[in-house]
Amino acid sequence: MHHPLFAEHGISVWILRLDRIHPEVSGNKWLKLQGWLNTLESPCRGILTMGGPWSNHLHAAAAWCRLQQLPFTAVVRGHEGQQTQTLEDILQGGGRVVWAQRQAFANTLHWKQMAQQEGLLFVPMGGDGPAGVEGVKAYFDQYHTHPFDAIWCAAGTGTTLQGIMRSRLPATSVFAFNPGIHDEQMELQVIQTARETGRNLQWVRLPGDHFGRSTSEQFNTMNAWFDNTGIPTDHVYTGKMIAAFLNYVRQENHLPRRILLVHTGGLQGNRSLMPGRLKFVG
Ligand SMILES: *Cc1c(COP(=O)(O)O)cnc(C)c1O
């Protein structure tokens, strides 16, 4: 891909557009969901899964169920009645929304049992777990002949990164972008996977990124990136990762030559922003 900064530094950069992998089931959530569907011995009869009111995972799983004409239940963390465009899409597509506050939401066993009683596939929040890792791995295996030196990917639960590292993708250096999440367990799992798969792991954070909040500086970077490349990013993960990547290219003296950026999707979440912040929505 073209960007004035890349030419200036003599590096080749590719971006893997998982945001365009499926017309409706966007991003890495589609890969993880496929992994979960593959655990079934008989055809899927519907899904029950969990997430926040703007969850990309809920949005993707609901879209898949709607397209397959299967029942879908979203267990949403928060107060009854909070409306978001993500939840509106789910309801309009015929899905059901069940609200749960902190403690009730955290009682995963309860939701698993509910799924079982209703004959639905239970998928953990974010599509996390070994099946999610497997789904990502299977997808990235197809890129085993592409000689990248380094790969960049954002982490939430770290499932996508684990799947990438376990795949046959030959990148030796893995840059894990943390968008301001404090989750020691997640970090340990990613570190362990890097060790097991012989990857050279580096964590990246955005300097001045306070508790994951988006700033006007970040929106400016996302808009400038869009002007330069025509590629939209989301404000929670990929927009921040791109900002961190551009900083890195400006500051690092020994840059890898061939770099792959993973666009994990999440554009639907930009609808939570005030209109006018971004030149694009998704
Ligand atoms: C969920 C999500 C991630 C994080 O993926 P994990 O597998 O949970 O680490 C990254 N980017 C986007 C856009 C996401 O929606």
PDB file of N, CA, C and O in Angstrom, residues 75-80 98-106 111:
ATOM      1  N   VAL A  75     -26.648 -11.408  24.985  1.00  0.00           N
ATOM      2  CA  VAL A  75     -26.654 -11.032  26.397  1.00  0.00           C
ATOM      3  C   VAL A  75     -25.774  -9.799  26.507  1.00  0.00           C
ATOM      4  O   VAL A  75     -24.579  -9.848  26.201  1.00  0.00           O
ATOM      5  N   VAL A  76     -26.385  -8.676  26.878  1.00  0.00           N
ATOM      6  CA  VAL A  76     -25.691  -7.390  26.810  1.00  0.00           C
ATOM      7  C   VAL A  76     -25.409  -6.847  28.209  1.00  0.00           C
ATOM      8  O   VAL A  76     -26.306  -6.776  29.052  1.00  0.00           O
ATOM      9  N   ARG A  77     -24.172  -6.441  28.408  1.00  0.00           N
ATOM     10  CA  ARG A  77     -23.763  -5.894  29.695  1.00  0.00           C
ATOM     11  C   ARG A  77     -24.227  -4.453  29.797  1.00  0.00           C
ATOM     12  O   ARG A  77     -23.897  -3.615  28.952  1.00  0.00           O
ATOM     13  N   GLY A  78     -25.039  -4.162  30.827  1.00  0.00           N
ATOM     14  CA  GLY A  78     -25.463  -2.778  31.020  1.00  0.00           C
ATOM     15  C   GLY A  78     -26.878  -2.675  31.541  1.00  0.00           C
ATOM     16  O   GLY A  78     -27.462  -3.656  32.000  1.00  0.00           O
ATOM     17  N   HIS A  79     -27.414  -1.459  31.451  1.00  0.00           N
ATOM     18  CA  HIS A  79     -28.751  -1.191  31.967  1.00  0.00           C
ATOM     19  C   HIS A  79     -29.795  -1.456  30.902  1.00  0.00           C
ATOM     20  O   HIS A  79     -29.638  -1.033  29.762  1.00  0.00           O
ATOM     21  N   GLU A  80     -30.848  -2.087  31.325  1.00  0.00           N
ATOM     22  CA  GLU A  80     -31.995  -2.357  30.473  1.00  0.00           C
ATOM     23  C   GLU A  80     -32.369  -1.101  29.700  1.00  0.00           C
ATOM     24  O   GLU A  80     -32.462  -0.014  30.263  1.00  0.00           O
ATOM     25  N   VAL A  98     -30.994  -9.581  25.719  1.00  0.00           N
ATOM     26  CA  VAL A  98     -31.228  -9.795  27.150  1.00  0.00           C
ATOM     27  C   VAL A  98     -30.215  -8.948  27.915  1.00  0.00           C
ATOM     28  O   VAL A  98     -29.007  -9.097  27.719  1.00  0.00           O
ATOM     29  N   TRP A  99     -30.718  -8.040  28.767  1.00  0.00           N
ATOM     30  CA  TRP A  99     -29.803  -7.182  29.522  1.00  0.00           C
ATOM     31  C   TRP A  99     -29.361  -7.861  30.800  1.00  0.00           C
ATOM     32  O   TRP A  99     -30.137  -8.570  31.429  1.00  0.00           O
ATOM     33  N   ALA A 100     -28.126  -7.607  31.200  1.00  0.00           N
ATOM     34  CA  ALA A 100     -27.652  -8.141  32.467  1.00  0.00           C
ATOM     35  C   ALA A 100     -26.636  -7.177  33.064  1.00  0.00           C
ATOM     36  O   ALA A 100     -25.754  -6.683  32.368  1.00  0.00           O
ATOM     37  N   GLN A 101     -26.800  -6.904  34.359  1.00  0.00           N
ATOM     38  CA  GLN A 101     -25.825  -6.039  35.009  1.00  0.00           C
ATOM     39  C   GLN A 101     -24.675  -6.875  35.544  1.00  0.00           C
ATOM     40  O   GLN A 101     -24.728  -8.096  35.518  1.00  0.00           O
ATOM     41  N   ARG A 102     -23.676  -6.179  36.026  1.00  0.00           N
ATOM     42  CA  ARG A 102     -22.371  -6.791  36.324  1.00  0.00           C
ATOM     43  C   ARG A 102     -22.355  -8.251  36.749  1.00  0.00           C
ATOM     44  O   ARG A 102     -21.834  -9.095  36.043  1.00  0.00           O
ATOM     45  N   GLN A 103     -22.905  -8.491  37.960  1.00  0.00           N
ATOM     46  CA  GLN A 103     -22.783  -9.840  38.517  1.00  0.00           C
ATOM     47  C   GLN A 103     -23.495 -10.869  37.663  1.00  0.00           C
ATOM     48  O   GLN A 103     -22.954 -11.939  37.378  1.00  0.00           O
ATOM     49  N   ALA A 104     -24.715 -10.525  37.285  1.00  0.00           N
ATOM     50  CA  ALA A 104     -25.500 -11.453  36.467  1.00  0.00           C
ATOM     51  C   ALA A 104     -24.795 -11.699  35.132  1.00  0.00           C
ATOM     52  O   ALA A 104     -24.739 -12.824  34.641  1.00  0.00           O
ATOM     53  N   PHE A 105     -24.229 -10.652  34.570  1.00  0.00           N
ATOM     54  CA  PHE A 105     -23.536 -10.785  33.289  1.00  0.00           C
ATOM     55  C   PHE A 105     -22.339 -11.730  33.431  1.00  0.00           C
ATOM     56  O   PHE A 105     -22.089 -12.573  32.564  1.00  0.00           O
ATOM     57  N   ALA A 106     -21.626 -11.602  34.534  1.00  0.00           N
ATOM     58  CA  ALA A 106     -20.396 -12.381  34.732  1.00  0.00           C
ATOM     59  C   ALA A 106     -20.672 -13.862  35.002  1.00  0.00           C
ATOM     60  O   ALA A 106     -19.762 -14.682  34.949  1.00  0.00           O
ATOM     61  N   TRP A 111     -25.555 -18.428  31.549  1.00  0.00           N
ATOM     62  CA  TRP A 111     -25.854 -18.154  30.131  1.00  0.00           C
ATOM     63  C   TRP A 111     -25.582 -19.381  29.266  1.00  0.00           C
ATOM     64  O   TRP A 111     -26.283 -19.628  28.286  1.00  0.00           O
TER      65      TRP A 111
END
